[in-house]
């Protein structure tokens, strides 16, 4: 996290709040398997498939597991061709947002696809922006995009009326492999604004000071402190400085690698209750064998020696034990 000063942004009465861009990302790929992969590949071809279960049910979308028996469906031979038409069984009208399948409002609907014996396909129904046209029992058919990629969005929406053939693919090049592997780029991009009191805490760290504030009502001391007590909702008292020492409340050893990892495993991360505080902070524990870390161990911060420090947690490199077993650090 890069903390940047944003003087024009103020919160509370304790001075300007900091802000920082924040990005949380969980990118991963999943394989879609022989049934869902075939279903998605068929969508790219402008075709809709269902699956005939062992008990003779025909379901769309094709499930990987039988909803009744739990049996694993991994036989592409059980897939059956369906007309991309159906009947609305339930719906709710929503206003359109950027990127939605219709510009003037549409319905999210459960659609019983013709030829199926149970289950429904959830998709958008575009009535041209007219919610009065929506009703249970409405007959609809798929409208396909030409830019099909092997996804449910290859059907732009369903619409009242008879079937319309899928237009030729705009990019008929390589196929199938894309439909067998889904990239799921889950990401949130936002701006973190810690507020005036927490900003004072983060600035204090740049000066090697740990600042807390105590609630005048319940006497709980927060580190870092928000502007108001989470219990009493009253404004917290004046800043007070702690010496930074604390006690390990709980900890874990991270022993596996993951994308974006800053440290090389194995390493220990602990919840630490600083002396004089009632809340916990989370930080690394180093200068001790991982096997020797204990709950209740007293620790102290090791500060970064940066000549021009930025506000933020990175000013504490890690915490270390104040003593080692049988030895005073003195
Ligand atoms: Zn309180």
PDB file of C-alpha atoms and ligand atoms in Angstrom:
ATOM      1  CA  UNK A   1       0.000   0.000   0.000  1.00  0.00           C
ATOM      2  CA  UNK A   2       1.366   3.333  -1.001  1.00  0.00           C
ATOM      3  CA  UNK A   3       0.000   6.004   1.231  1.00  0.00           C
ATOM      4  CA  UNK A   4      -0.268   9.401  -0.329  1.00  0.00           C
ATOM      5  CA  UNK A   5      -1.271  12.632   1.271  1.00  0.00           C
ATOM      6  CA  UNK A   6      -4.469  14.140  -0.030  1.00  0.00           C
ATOM      7  CA  UNK A   7      -4.759  17.524   1.706  1.00  0.00           C
ATOM      8  CA  UNK A   8      -8.085  18.444   0.133  1.00  0.00           C
ATOM      9  CA  UNK A   9      -9.702  15.407   1.708  1.00  0.00           C
ATOM     10  CA  UNK A  10     -10.522  15.944   5.345  1.00  0.00           C
ATOM     11  CA  UNK A  11     -12.399  13.809   7.802  1.00  0.00           C
ATOM     12  CA  UNK A  12     -13.269  14.642  11.375  1.00  0.00           C
ATOM     13  CA  UNK A  13     -11.461  17.395  13.193  1.00  0.00           C
ATOM     14  CA  UNK A  14      -8.009  15.872  13.531  1.00  0.00           C
ATOM     15  CA  UNK A  15      -6.472  17.075  10.282  1.00  0.00           C
ATOM     16  CA  UNK A  16      -6.357  15.856   6.725  1.00  0.00           C
ATOM     17  CA  UNK A  17      -7.026  12.240   6.017  1.00  0.00           C
ATOM     18  CA  UNK A  18      -4.621  10.217   3.968  1.00  0.00           C
ATOM     19  CA  UNK A  19      -5.817   8.169   1.037  1.00  0.00           C
ATOM     20  CA  UNK A  20      -4.276   5.445  -1.047  1.00  0.00           C
ATOM     21  CA  UNK A  21      -5.197   3.393  -4.090  1.00  0.00           C
ATOM     22  CA  UNK A  22      -6.044  -0.148  -3.117  1.00  0.00           C
ATOM     23  CA  UNK A  23      -6.354  -3.199  -5.308  1.00  0.00           C
ATOM     24  CA  UNK A  24      -7.615  -6.576  -4.213  1.00  0.00           C
ATOM     25  CA  UNK A  25      -7.293  -9.206  -6.881  1.00  0.00           C
ATOM     26  CA  UNK A  26      -7.942 -12.930  -7.049  1.00  0.00           C
ATOM     27  CA  UNK A  27      -7.171 -13.877 -10.655  1.00  0.00           C
ATOM     28  CA  UNK A  28      -7.496 -17.554 -11.398  1.00  0.00           C
ATOM     29  CA  UNK A  29      -8.423 -19.959 -14.144  1.00  0.00           C
ATOM     30  CA  UNK A  30     -10.694 -22.915 -13.840  1.00  0.00           C
ATOM     31  CA  UNK A  31     -11.197 -25.747 -16.233  1.00  0.00           C
ATOM     32  CA  UNK A  32     -14.804 -26.284 -17.164  1.00  0.00           C
ATOM     33  CA  UNK A  33     -14.738 -30.063 -17.532  1.00  0.00           C
ATOM     34  CA  UNK A  34     -16.208 -32.318 -20.218  1.00  0.00           C
ATOM     35  CA  UNK A  35     -19.849 -31.316 -19.694  1.00  0.00           C
ATOM     36  CA  UNK A  36     -19.684 -27.566 -19.014  1.00  0.00           C
ATOM     37  CA  UNK A  37     -16.839 -27.275 -21.544  1.00  0.00           C
ATOM     38  CA  UNK A  38     -18.994 -28.852 -24.241  1.00  0.00           C
ATOM     39  CA  UNK A  39     -21.954 -26.660 -23.225  1.00  0.00           C
ATOM     40  CA  UNK A  40     -19.837 -23.495 -23.499  1.00  0.00           C
ATOM     41  CA  UNK A  41     -18.208 -24.605 -26.757  1.00  0.00           C
ATOM     42  CA  UNK A  42     -21.681 -25.161 -28.237  1.00  0.00           C
ATOM     43  CA  UNK A  43     -22.728 -21.647 -27.203  1.00  0.00           C
ATOM     44  CA  UNK A  44     -19.840 -20.341 -29.257  1.00  0.00           C
ATOM     45  CA  UNK A  45     -21.290 -22.217 -32.209  1.00  0.00           C
ATOM     46  CA  UNK A  46     -24.716 -20.696 -31.561  1.00  0.00           C
ATOM     47  CA  UNK A  47     -26.161 -23.935 -30.190  1.00  0.00           C
ATOM     48  CA  UNK A  48     -27.784 -24.711 -26.850  1.00  0.00           C
ATOM     49  CA  UNK A  49     -27.187 -28.044 -25.129  1.00  0.00           C
ATOM     50  CA  UNK A  50     -28.906 -29.764 -22.224  1.00  0.00           C
ATOM     51  CA  UNK A  51     -28.088 -32.956 -20.397  1.00  0.00           C
ATOM     52  CA  UNK A  52     -30.123 -36.125 -20.059  1.00  0.00           C
ATOM     53  CA  UNK A  53     -29.593 -37.524 -16.570  1.00  0.00           C
ATOM     54  CA  UNK A  54     -29.559 -41.186 -15.626  1.00  0.00           C
ATOM     55  CA  UNK A  55     -33.193 -40.917 -14.523  1.00  0.00           C
ATOM     56  CA  UNK A  56     -34.243 -39.482 -17.878  1.00  0.00           C
ATOM     57  CA  UNK A  57     -34.553 -35.842 -16.848  1.00  0.00           C
ATOM     58  CA  UNK A  58     -33.355 -33.279 -19.393  1.00  0.00           C
ATOM     59  CA  UNK A  59     -31.807 -30.209 -17.777  1.00  0.00           C
ATOM     60  CA  UNK A  60     -30.404 -26.932 -19.091  1.00  0.00           C
ATOM     61  CA  UNK A  61     -27.866 -25.697 -18.194  1.00  0.00           C
ATOM     62  CA  UNK A  62     -26.328 -29.165 -17.943  1.00  0.00           C
ATOM     63  CA  UNK A  63     -25.338 -29.899 -14.331  1.00  0.00           C
ATOM     64  CA  UNK A  64     -22.039 -31.537 -13.452  1.00  0.00           C
ATOM     65  CA  UNK A  65     -23.746 -33.407 -10.649  1.00  0.00           C
ATOM     66  CA  UNK A  66     -27.214 -34.918 -10.624  1.00  0.00           C
ATOM     67  CA  UNK A  67     -29.414 -32.711  -8.431  1.00  0.00           C
ATOM     68  CA  UNK A  68     -31.274 -35.772  -7.093  1.00  0.00           C
ATOM     69  CA  UNK A  69     -28.772 -38.607  -6.858  1.00  0.00           C
ATOM     70  CA  UNK A  70     -25.573 -36.565  -6.701  1.00  0.00           C
ATOM     71  CA  UNK A  71     -24.114 -38.723  -9.489  1.00  0.00           C
ATOM     72  CA  UNK A  72     -21.246 -37.142 -11.373  1.00  0.00           C
ATOM     73  CA  UNK A  73     -22.139 -36.238 -14.943  1.00  0.00           C
ATOM     74  CA  UNK A  74     -18.957 -36.492 -16.944  1.00  0.00           C
ATOM     75  CA  UNK A  75     -20.243 -38.135 -20.119  1.00  0.00           C
ATOM     76  CA  UNK A  76     -20.480 -35.676 -23.025  1.00  0.00           C
ATOM     77  CA  UNK A  77     -22.633 -38.326 -24.744  1.00  0.00           C
ATOM     78  CA  UNK A  78     -25.450 -37.421 -22.351  1.00  0.00           C
ATOM     79  CA  UNK A  79     -25.668 -33.938 -23.841  1.00  0.00           C
ATOM     80  CA  UNK A  80     -28.669 -33.254 -26.043  1.00  0.00           C
ATOM     81  CA  UNK A  81     -29.331 -30.506 -28.560  1.00  0.00           C
ATOM     82  CA  UNK A  82     -32.086 -28.071 -27.550  1.00  0.00           C
ATOM     83  CA  UNK A  83     -33.933 -25.327 -29.353  1.00  0.00           C
ATOM     84  CA  UNK A  84     -32.856 -22.004 -27.793  1.00  0.00           C
ATOM     85  CA  UNK A  85     -36.464 -21.172 -26.942  1.00  0.00           C
ATOM     86  CA  UNK A  86     -38.395 -21.389 -23.722  1.00  0.00           C
ATOM     87  CA  UNK A  87     -40.969 -20.086 -21.292  1.00  0.00           C
ATOM     88  CA  UNK A  88     -40.449 -17.545 -18.497  1.00  0.00           C
ATOM     89  CA  UNK A  89     -41.249 -19.102 -15.107  1.00  0.00           C
ATOM     90  CA  UNK A  90     -40.143 -16.191 -12.902  1.00  0.00           C
ATOM     91  CA  UNK A  91     -38.660 -12.752 -13.440  1.00  0.00           C
ATOM     92  CA  UNK A  92     -37.660  -9.461 -11.870  1.00  0.00           C
ATOM     93  CA  UNK A  93     -37.283  -6.134 -13.670  1.00  0.00           C
ATOM     94  CA  UNK A  94     -34.050  -4.182 -13.260  1.00  0.00           C
ATOM     95  CA  UNK A  95     -32.837  -0.813 -14.570  1.00  0.00           C
ATOM     96  CA  UNK A  96     -29.896  -1.050 -16.953  1.00  0.00           C
ATOM     97  CA  UNK A  97     -26.366  -0.219 -15.930  1.00  0.00           C
ATOM     98  CA  UNK A  98     -23.303   0.113 -18.176  1.00  0.00           C
ATOM     99  CA  UNK A  99     -22.443  -3.258 -19.665  1.00  0.00           C
ATOM    100  CA  UNK A 100     -25.884  -4.763 -19.113  1.00  0.00           C
ATOM    101  CA  UNK A 101     -27.428  -6.805 -21.937  1.00  0.00           C
ATOM    102  CA  UNK A 102     -30.147  -4.228 -22.757  1.00  0.00           C
ATOM    103  CA  UNK A 103     -29.958  -0.426 -22.611  1.00  0.00           C
ATOM    104  CA  UNK A 104     -33.450   0.495 -21.356  1.00  0.00           C
ATOM    105  CA  UNK A 105     -34.123  -1.875 -18.518  1.00  0.00           C
ATOM    106  CA  UNK A 106     -34.704  -5.606 -18.753  1.00  0.00           C
ATOM    107  CA  UNK A 107     -35.727  -8.622 -16.695  1.00  0.00           C
ATOM    108  CA  UNK A 108     -33.582 -11.235 -15.078  1.00  0.00           C
ATOM    109  CA  UNK A 109     -35.678 -14.308 -15.673  1.00  0.00           C
ATOM    110  CA  UNK A 110     -35.753 -18.024 -15.027  1.00  0.00           C
ATOM    111  CA  UNK A 111     -36.508 -19.691 -18.346  1.00  0.00           C
ATOM    112  CA  UNK A 112     -37.676 -23.274 -18.807  1.00  0.00           C
ATOM    113  CA  UNK A 113     -35.965 -24.251 -22.055  1.00  0.00           C
ATOM    114  CA  UNK A 114     -38.147 -26.216 -24.465  1.00  0.00           C
ATOM    115  CA  UNK A 115     -37.379 -29.900 -24.334  1.00  0.00           C
ATOM    116  CA  UNK A 116     -36.199 -29.849 -20.726  1.00  0.00           C
ATOM    117  CA  UNK A 117     -38.108 -31.642 -17.981  1.00  0.00           C
ATOM    118  CA  UNK A 118     -36.940 -29.598 -15.026  1.00  0.00           C
ATOM    119  CA  UNK A 119     -34.748 -26.757 -13.915  1.00  0.00           C
ATOM    120  CA  UNK A 120     -34.436 -23.351 -15.509  1.00  0.00           C
ATOM    121  CA  UNK A 121     -31.811 -21.233 -17.202  1.00  0.00           C
ATOM    122  CA  UNK A 122     -31.313 -17.777 -15.703  1.00  0.00           C
ATOM    123  CA  UNK A 123     -30.802 -15.104 -18.325  1.00  0.00           C
ATOM    124  CA  UNK A 124     -31.815 -11.587 -19.324  1.00  0.00           C
ATOM    125  CA  UNK A 125     -35.092 -11.029 -21.155  1.00  0.00           C
ATOM    126  CA  UNK A 126     -35.144  -7.918 -23.325  1.00  0.00           C
ATOM    127  CA  UNK A 127     -38.621  -6.578 -24.062  1.00  0.00           C
ATOM    128  CA  UNK A 128     -37.337  -3.354 -25.525  1.00  0.00           C
ATOM    129  CA  UNK A 129     -37.512  -1.619 -22.173  1.00  0.00           C
ATOM    130  CA  UNK A 130     -41.196  -2.377 -21.544  1.00  0.00           C
ATOM    131  CA  UNK A 131     -41.792  -4.136 -18.212  1.00  0.00           C
ATOM    132  CA  UNK A 132     -45.493  -4.533 -19.042  1.00  0.00           C
ATOM    133  CA  UNK A 133     -44.570  -7.160 -21.617  1.00  0.00           C
ATOM    134  CA  UNK A 134     -43.017  -9.368 -18.951  1.00  0.00           C
ATOM    135  CA  UNK A 135     -45.187 -12.129 -17.534  1.00  0.00           C
ATOM    136  CA  UNK A 136     -44.863 -15.683 -16.344  1.00  0.00           C
ATOM    137  CA  UNK A 137     -45.523 -17.899 -19.339  1.00  0.00           C
ATOM    138  CA  UNK A 138     -43.973 -15.450 -21.819  1.00  0.00           C
ATOM    139  CA  UNK A 139     -42.481 -17.305 -24.770  1.00  0.00           C
ATOM    140  CA  UNK A 140     -38.917 -16.188 -25.503  1.00  0.00           C
ATOM    141  CA  UNK A 141     -35.979 -17.181 -27.680  1.00  0.00           C
ATOM    142  CA  UNK A 142     -32.260 -16.527 -27.606  1.00  0.00           C
ATOM    143  CA  UNK A 143     -30.630 -13.551 -29.287  1.00  0.00           C
ATOM    144  CA  UNK A 144     -26.997 -14.283 -30.047  1.00  0.00           C
ATOM    145  CA  UNK A 145     -24.019 -12.004 -30.336  1.00  0.00           C
ATOM    146  CA  UNK A 146     -21.631 -12.417 -33.264  1.00  0.00           C
ATOM    147  CA  UNK A 147     -18.665 -12.010 -30.887  1.00  0.00           C
ATOM    148  CA  UNK A 148     -19.137 -15.379 -29.206  1.00  0.00           C
ATOM    149  CA  UNK A 149     -16.399 -16.664 -26.935  1.00  0.00           C
ATOM    150  CA  UNK A 150     -17.838 -19.759 -25.280  1.00  0.00           C
ATOM    151  CA  UNK A 151     -19.736 -18.095 -22.439  1.00  0.00           C
ATOM    152  CA  UNK A 152     -23.314 -17.641 -21.308  1.00  0.00           C
ATOM    153  CA  UNK A 153     -23.031 -14.052 -22.548  1.00  0.00           C
ATOM    154  CA  UNK A 154     -22.828 -15.464 -26.103  1.00  0.00           C
ATOM    155  CA  UNK A 155     -26.589 -15.229 -25.743  1.00  0.00           C
ATOM    156  CA  UNK A 156     -27.017 -11.479 -25.424  1.00  0.00           C
ATOM    157  CA  UNK A 157     -30.490 -11.937 -24.011  1.00  0.00           C
ATOM    158  CA  UNK A 158     -33.735 -13.755 -24.634  1.00  0.00           C
ATOM    159  CA  UNK A 159     -36.569 -11.850 -26.261  1.00  0.00           C
ATOM    160  CA  UNK A 160     -40.241 -12.448 -27.042  1.00  0.00           C
ATOM    161  CA  UNK A 161     -40.852 -14.171 -30.349  1.00  0.00           C
ATOM    162  CA  UNK A 162     -39.507 -17.055 -32.342  1.00  0.00           C
ATOM    163  CA  UNK A 163     -35.910 -18.173 -32.680  1.00  0.00           C
ATOM    164  CA  UNK A 164     -33.370 -16.147 -34.597  1.00  0.00           C
ATOM    165  CA  UNK A 165     -30.341 -17.985 -35.974  1.00  0.00           C
ATOM    166  CA  UNK A 166     -27.006 -17.001 -34.469  1.00  0.00           C
ATOM    167  CA  UNK A 167     -25.072 -14.648 -36.755  1.00  0.00           C
ATOM    168  CA  UNK A 168     -21.732 -15.820 -38.159  1.00  0.00           C
ATOM    169  CA  UNK A 169     -18.876 -15.530 -35.695  1.00  0.00           C
ATOM    170  CA  UNK A 170     -16.922 -12.311 -35.982  1.00  0.00           C
ATOM    171  CA  UNK A 171     -13.810 -14.227 -34.983  1.00  0.00           C
ATOM    172  CA  UNK A 172     -14.155 -17.838 -36.114  1.00  0.00           C
ATOM    173  CA  UNK A 173     -10.477 -18.577 -35.358  1.00  0.00           C
ATOM    174  CA  UNK A 174      -9.264 -20.848 -32.616  1.00  0.00           C
ATOM    175  CA  UNK A 175     -12.021 -22.421 -30.589  1.00  0.00           C
ATOM    176  CA  UNK A 176     -12.904 -24.862 -27.858  1.00  0.00           C
ATOM    177  CA  UNK A 177      -9.804 -24.436 -25.723  1.00  0.00           C
ATOM    178  CA  UNK A 178     -11.081 -21.080 -24.535  1.00  0.00           C
ATOM    179  CA  UNK A 179     -14.387 -22.595 -23.581  1.00  0.00           C
ATOM    180  CA  UNK A 180     -12.663 -25.324 -21.619  1.00  0.00           C
ATOM    181  CA  UNK A 181     -10.796 -22.890 -19.444  1.00  0.00           C
ATOM    182  CA  UNK A 182     -12.436 -19.892 -17.820  1.00  0.00           C
ATOM    183  CA  UNK A 183     -10.353 -16.947 -16.729  1.00  0.00           C
ATOM    184  CA  UNK A 184     -11.941 -15.404 -13.657  1.00  0.00           C
ATOM    185  CA  UNK A 185     -10.368 -11.998 -13.102  1.00  0.00           C
ATOM    186  CA  UNK A 186     -11.944 -11.068  -9.778  1.00  0.00           C
ATOM    187  CA  UNK A 187     -10.654  -7.638  -8.850  1.00  0.00           C
ATOM    188  CA  UNK A 188     -11.714  -4.658  -6.793  1.00  0.00           C
ATOM    189  CA  UNK A 189     -10.082  -1.300  -7.307  1.00  0.00           C
ATOM    190  CA  UNK A 190     -10.855   1.344  -4.751  1.00  0.00           C
ATOM    191  CA  UNK A 191      -9.433   4.195  -2.763  1.00  0.00           C
ATOM    192  CA  UNK A 192      -8.777   3.582   0.896  1.00  0.00           C
ATOM    193  CA  UNK A 193      -9.393   6.623   3.073  1.00  0.00           C
ATOM    194  CA  UNK A 194      -8.416   5.854   6.671  1.00  0.00           C
ATOM    195  CA  UNK A 195      -9.956   8.971   8.200  1.00  0.00           C
ATOM    196  CA  UNK A 196      -8.347  11.671  10.305  1.00  0.00           C
ATOM    197  CA  UNK A 197      -7.518   9.619  13.407  1.00  0.00           C
ATOM    198  CA  UNK A 198      -6.070   6.607  11.620  1.00  0.00           C
ATOM    199  CA  UNK A 199      -4.157   8.998   9.353  1.00  0.00           C
ATOM    200  CA  UNK A 200      -2.578  10.513  12.471  1.00  0.00           C
ATOM    201  CA  UNK A 201      -1.601   6.980  13.496  1.00  0.00           C
ATOM    202  CA  UNK A 202      -0.028   6.245  10.091  1.00  0.00           C
ATOM    203  CA  UNK A 203       1.856   9.550  10.167  1.00  0.00           C
ATOM    204  CA  UNK A 204       3.057   8.718  13.673  1.00  0.00           C
ATOM    205  CA  UNK A 205       4.589   5.501  12.382  1.00  0.00           C
ATOM    206  CA  UNK A 206       6.743   7.577  10.026  1.00  0.00           C
ATOM    207  CA  UNK A 207       8.108   9.263  13.193  1.00  0.00           C
ATOM    208  CA  UNK A 208       8.559   5.905  14.967  1.00  0.00           C
ATOM    209  CA  UNK A 209       5.657   6.720  17.246  1.00  0.00           C
ATOM    210  CA  UNK A 210       2.697   4.459  17.989  1.00  0.00           C
ATOM    211  CA  UNK A 211      -0.399   6.470  18.793  1.00  0.00           C
ATOM    212  CA  UNK A 212      -3.582   5.268  20.431  1.00  0.00           C
ATOM    213  CA  UNK A 213      -6.762   6.917  21.672  1.00  0.00           C
ATOM    214  CA  UNK A 214      -9.024   5.908  24.542  1.00  0.00           C
ATOM    215  CA  UNK A 215     -12.798   6.023  24.717  1.00  0.00           C
ATOM    216  CA  UNK A 216     -13.876   8.344  27.567  1.00  0.00           C
ATOM    217  CA  UNK A 217     -16.924   6.169  28.164  1.00  0.00           C
ATOM    218  CA  UNK A 218     -15.854   2.505  28.048  1.00  0.00           C
ATOM    219  CA  UNK A 219     -12.117   3.243  28.451  1.00  0.00           C
ATOM    220  CA  UNK A 220     -11.172   0.953  25.589  1.00  0.00           C
ATOM    221  CA  UNK A 221      -7.908   2.054  23.962  1.00  0.00           C
ATOM    222  CA  UNK A 222      -7.755   1.648  20.225  1.00  0.00           C
ATOM    223  CA  UNK A 223      -4.539   1.197  18.217  1.00  0.00           C
ATOM    224  CA  UNK A 224      -4.875   2.294  15.521  1.00  0.00           C
ATOM    225  CA  UNK A 225      -7.756   4.458  16.646  1.00  0.00           C
ATOM    226  CA  UNK A 226     -10.768   5.420  14.591  1.00  0.00           C
ATOM    227  CA  UNK A 227     -12.395   8.773  15.298  1.00  0.00           C
ATOM    228  CA  UNK A 228     -15.246   7.272  17.319  1.00  0.00           C
ATOM    229  CA  UNK A 229     -15.638   4.341  19.698  1.00  0.00           C
ATOM    230  CA  UNK A 230     -17.159   1.370  17.909  1.00  0.00           C
ATOM    231  CA  UNK A 231     -19.073   0.449  21.068  1.00  0.00           C
ATOM    232  CA  UNK A 232     -20.208   3.804  22.431  1.00  0.00           C
ATOM    233  CA  UNK A 233     -20.156   5.900  19.236  1.00  0.00           C
ATOM    234  CA  UNK A 234     -18.635   8.760  21.198  1.00  0.00           C
ATOM    235  CA  UNK A 235     -15.537  10.628  20.081  1.00  0.00           C
ATOM    236  CA  UNK A 236     -12.307   9.139  21.366  1.00  0.00           C
ATOM    237  CA  UNK A 237     -10.030  11.079  23.708  1.00  0.00           C
ATOM    238  CA  UNK A 238      -6.710  12.736  23.021  1.00  0.00           C
ATOM    239  CA  UNK A 239      -3.864  10.896  21.379  1.00  0.00           C
ATOM    240  CA  UNK A 240      -1.495   9.016  23.639  1.00  0.00           C
ATOM    241  CA  UNK A 241       1.768   7.410  22.755  1.00  0.00           C
ATOM    242  CA  UNK A 242       2.567   3.762  23.446  1.00  0.00           C
ATOM    243  CA  UNK A 243       6.066   2.343  23.721  1.00  0.00           C
ATOM    244  CA  UNK A 244       5.316  -0.228  21.023  1.00  0.00           C
ATOM    245  CA  UNK A 245       5.944  -3.315  23.102  1.00  0.00           C
ATOM    246  CA  UNK A 246       3.250  -5.911  23.117  1.00  0.00           C
ATOM    247  CA  UNK A 247       2.218  -9.520  23.536  1.00  0.00           C
ATOM    248  CA  UNK A 248       1.538 -12.159  20.913  1.00  0.00           C
ATOM    249  CA  UNK A 249      -2.154 -13.043  21.207  1.00  0.00           C
ATOM    250  CA  UNK A 250      -2.183 -15.566  18.398  1.00  0.00           C
ATOM    251  CA  UNK A 251      -0.086 -16.282  15.335  1.00  0.00           C
ATOM    252  CA  UNK A 252       0.203 -18.449  12.269  1.00  0.00           C
ATOM    253  CA  UNK A 253       3.075 -19.643  10.130  1.00  0.00           C
ATOM    254  CA  UNK A 254       2.550 -19.010   6.432  1.00  0.00           C
ATOM    255  CA  UNK A 255       4.322 -21.873   4.715  1.00  0.00           C
ATOM    256  CA  UNK A 256       2.935 -21.811   1.186  1.00  0.00           C
ATOM    257  CA  UNK A 257       3.566 -19.411  -1.707  1.00  0.00           C
ATOM    258  CA  UNK A 258       0.819 -17.456  -3.432  1.00  0.00           C
ATOM    259  CA  UNK A 259       0.678 -14.806  -6.194  1.00  0.00           C
ATOM    260  CA  UNK A 260       1.646 -11.341  -5.049  1.00  0.00           C
ATOM    261  CA  UNK A 261       3.344 -12.583  -1.893  1.00  0.00           C
ATOM    262  CA  UNK A 262       5.770 -10.026  -0.473  1.00  0.00           C
ATOM    263  CA  UNK A 263       7.726 -12.361   1.801  1.00  0.00           C
ATOM    264  CA  UNK A 264       9.340 -15.734   1.212  1.00  0.00           C
ATOM    265  CA  UNK A 265       7.654 -18.488   3.185  1.00  0.00           C
ATOM    266  CA  UNK A 266       7.814 -19.818   5.758  1.00  0.00           C
ATOM    267  CA  UNK A 267       7.198 -16.763   7.929  1.00  0.00           C
ATOM    268  CA  UNK A 268       5.091 -15.940  10.977  1.00  0.00           C
ATOM    269  CA  UNK A 269       2.259 -13.430  11.200  1.00  0.00           C
ATOM    270  CA  UNK A 270       0.870 -12.590  14.626  1.00  0.00           C
ATOM    271  CA  UNK A 271      -1.895 -10.695  16.312  1.00  0.00           C
ATOM    272  CA  UNK A 272      -0.162  -8.499  18.853  1.00  0.00           C
ATOM    273  CA  UNK A 273      -1.813  -6.628  21.700  1.00  0.00           C
ATOM    274  CA  UNK A 274       0.364  -3.611  22.343  1.00  0.00           C
ATOM    275  CA  UNK A 275       0.862  -2.716  25.967  1.00  0.00           C
ATOM    276  CA  UNK A 276      -1.746  -0.117  26.882  1.00  0.00           C
ATOM    277  CA  UNK A 277      -4.075  -1.066  24.030  1.00  0.00           C
ATOM    278  CA  UNK A 278      -7.223  -3.157  24.010  1.00  0.00           C
ATOM    279  CA  UNK A 279      -7.166  -3.859  20.300  1.00  0.00           C
ATOM    280  CA  UNK A 280      -4.721  -5.937  18.311  1.00  0.00           C
ATOM    281  CA  UNK A 281      -2.411  -5.178  15.439  1.00  0.00           C
ATOM    282  CA  UNK A 282      -1.209  -7.748  12.929  1.00  0.00           C
ATOM    283  CA  UNK A 283       2.426  -7.948  11.924  1.00  0.00           C
ATOM    284  CA  UNK A 284       5.380 -10.192  11.165  1.00  0.00           C
ATOM    285  CA  UNK A 285       7.378 -11.884  13.906  1.00  0.00           C
ATOM    286  CA  UNK A 286      11.076 -12.307  13.098  1.00  0.00           C
ATOM    287  CA  UNK A 287      14.471 -12.784  14.771  1.00  0.00           C
ATOM    288  CA  UNK A 288      13.155 -15.978  16.338  1.00  0.00           C
ATOM    289  CA  UNK A 289      12.898 -19.585  15.205  1.00  0.00           C
ATOM    290  CA  UNK A 290       9.368 -20.234  14.025  1.00  0.00           C
ATOM    291  CA  UNK A 291       9.109 -23.183  16.391  1.00  0.00           C
ATOM    292  CA  UNK A 292       9.992 -20.926  19.332  1.00  0.00           C
ATOM    293  CA  UNK A 293       7.166 -18.441  18.803  1.00  0.00           C
ATOM    294  CA  UNK A 294       4.627 -18.662  21.593  1.00  0.00           C
ATOM    295  CA  UNK A 295       1.328 -17.104  22.475  1.00  0.00           C
ATOM    296  CA  UNK A 296       2.055 -14.672  25.301  1.00  0.00           C
ATOM    297  CA  UNK A 297       5.539 -13.903  24.001  1.00  0.00           C
ATOM    298  CA  UNK A 298       6.564 -10.280  24.539  1.00  0.00           C
ATOM    299  CA  UNK A 299       7.628  -8.482  21.391  1.00  0.00           C
ATOM    300  CA  UNK A 300       8.867  -5.091  20.289  1.00  0.00           C
ATOM    301  CA  UNK A 301       8.883  -3.307  16.949  1.00  0.00           C
ATOM    302  CA  UNK A 302      11.932  -3.107  14.703  1.00  0.00           C
ATOM    303  CA  UNK A 303      11.718   0.141  12.848  1.00  0.00           C
ATOM    304  CA  UNK A 304      12.651   0.833   9.259  1.00  0.00           C
ATOM    305  CA  UNK A 305      15.587   3.200   8.905  1.00  0.00           C
ATOM    306  CA  UNK A 306      14.311   5.292   6.062  1.00  0.00           C
ATOM    307  CA  UNK A 307      15.592   8.860   5.830  1.00  0.00           C
ATOM    308  CA  UNK A 308      12.403  10.108   4.203  1.00  0.00           C
ATOM    309  CA  UNK A 309       9.661   7.859   5.530  1.00  0.00           C
ATOM    310  CA  UNK A 310       6.123   7.818   4.154  1.00  0.00           C
ATOM    311  CA  UNK A 311       3.207   7.389   6.545  1.00  0.00           C
ATOM    312  CA  UNK A 312       2.231   3.745   6.885  1.00  0.00           C
ATOM    313  CA  UNK A 313       2.722   0.345   8.414  1.00  0.00           C
ATOM    314  CA  UNK A 314       5.861  -0.359   6.375  1.00  0.00           C
ATOM    315  CA  UNK A 315       7.800   1.801   8.861  1.00  0.00           C
ATOM    316  CA  UNK A 316       7.704  -1.184  11.195  1.00  0.00           C
ATOM    317  CA  UNK A 317       9.738  -3.921   9.525  1.00  0.00           C
ATOM    318  CA  UNK A 318       8.575  -6.568  11.947  1.00  0.00           C
ATOM    319  CA  UNK A 319       8.251  -7.368  15.654  1.00  0.00           C
ATOM    320  CA  UNK A 320      10.820  -9.441  17.526  1.00  0.00           C
ATOM    321  CA  UNK A 321      10.870 -11.026  20.973  1.00  0.00           C
ATOM    322  CA  UNK A 322      12.102  -8.756  23.740  1.00  0.00           C
ATOM    323  CA  UNK A 323      13.819 -11.804  25.206  1.00  0.00           C
ATOM    324  CA  UNK A 324      14.866 -15.165  23.857  1.00  0.00           C
ATOM    325  CA  UNK A 325      14.252 -18.309  25.915  1.00  0.00           C
ATOM    326  CA  UNK A 326      16.529 -18.161  28.936  1.00  0.00           C
ATOM    327  CA  UNK A 327      18.307 -15.055  27.697  1.00  0.00           C
ATOM    328  CA  UNK A 328      17.706 -11.416  28.350  1.00  0.00           C
ATOM    329  CA  UNK A 329      18.151  -9.263  25.282  1.00  0.00           C
ATOM    330  CA  UNK A 330      19.300  -6.410  27.567  1.00  0.00           C
TER     331      UNK A 330
HETATM  332 ZN1  LIG B   1     -16.419   3.345  24.187  1.00  0.00          ZN
END
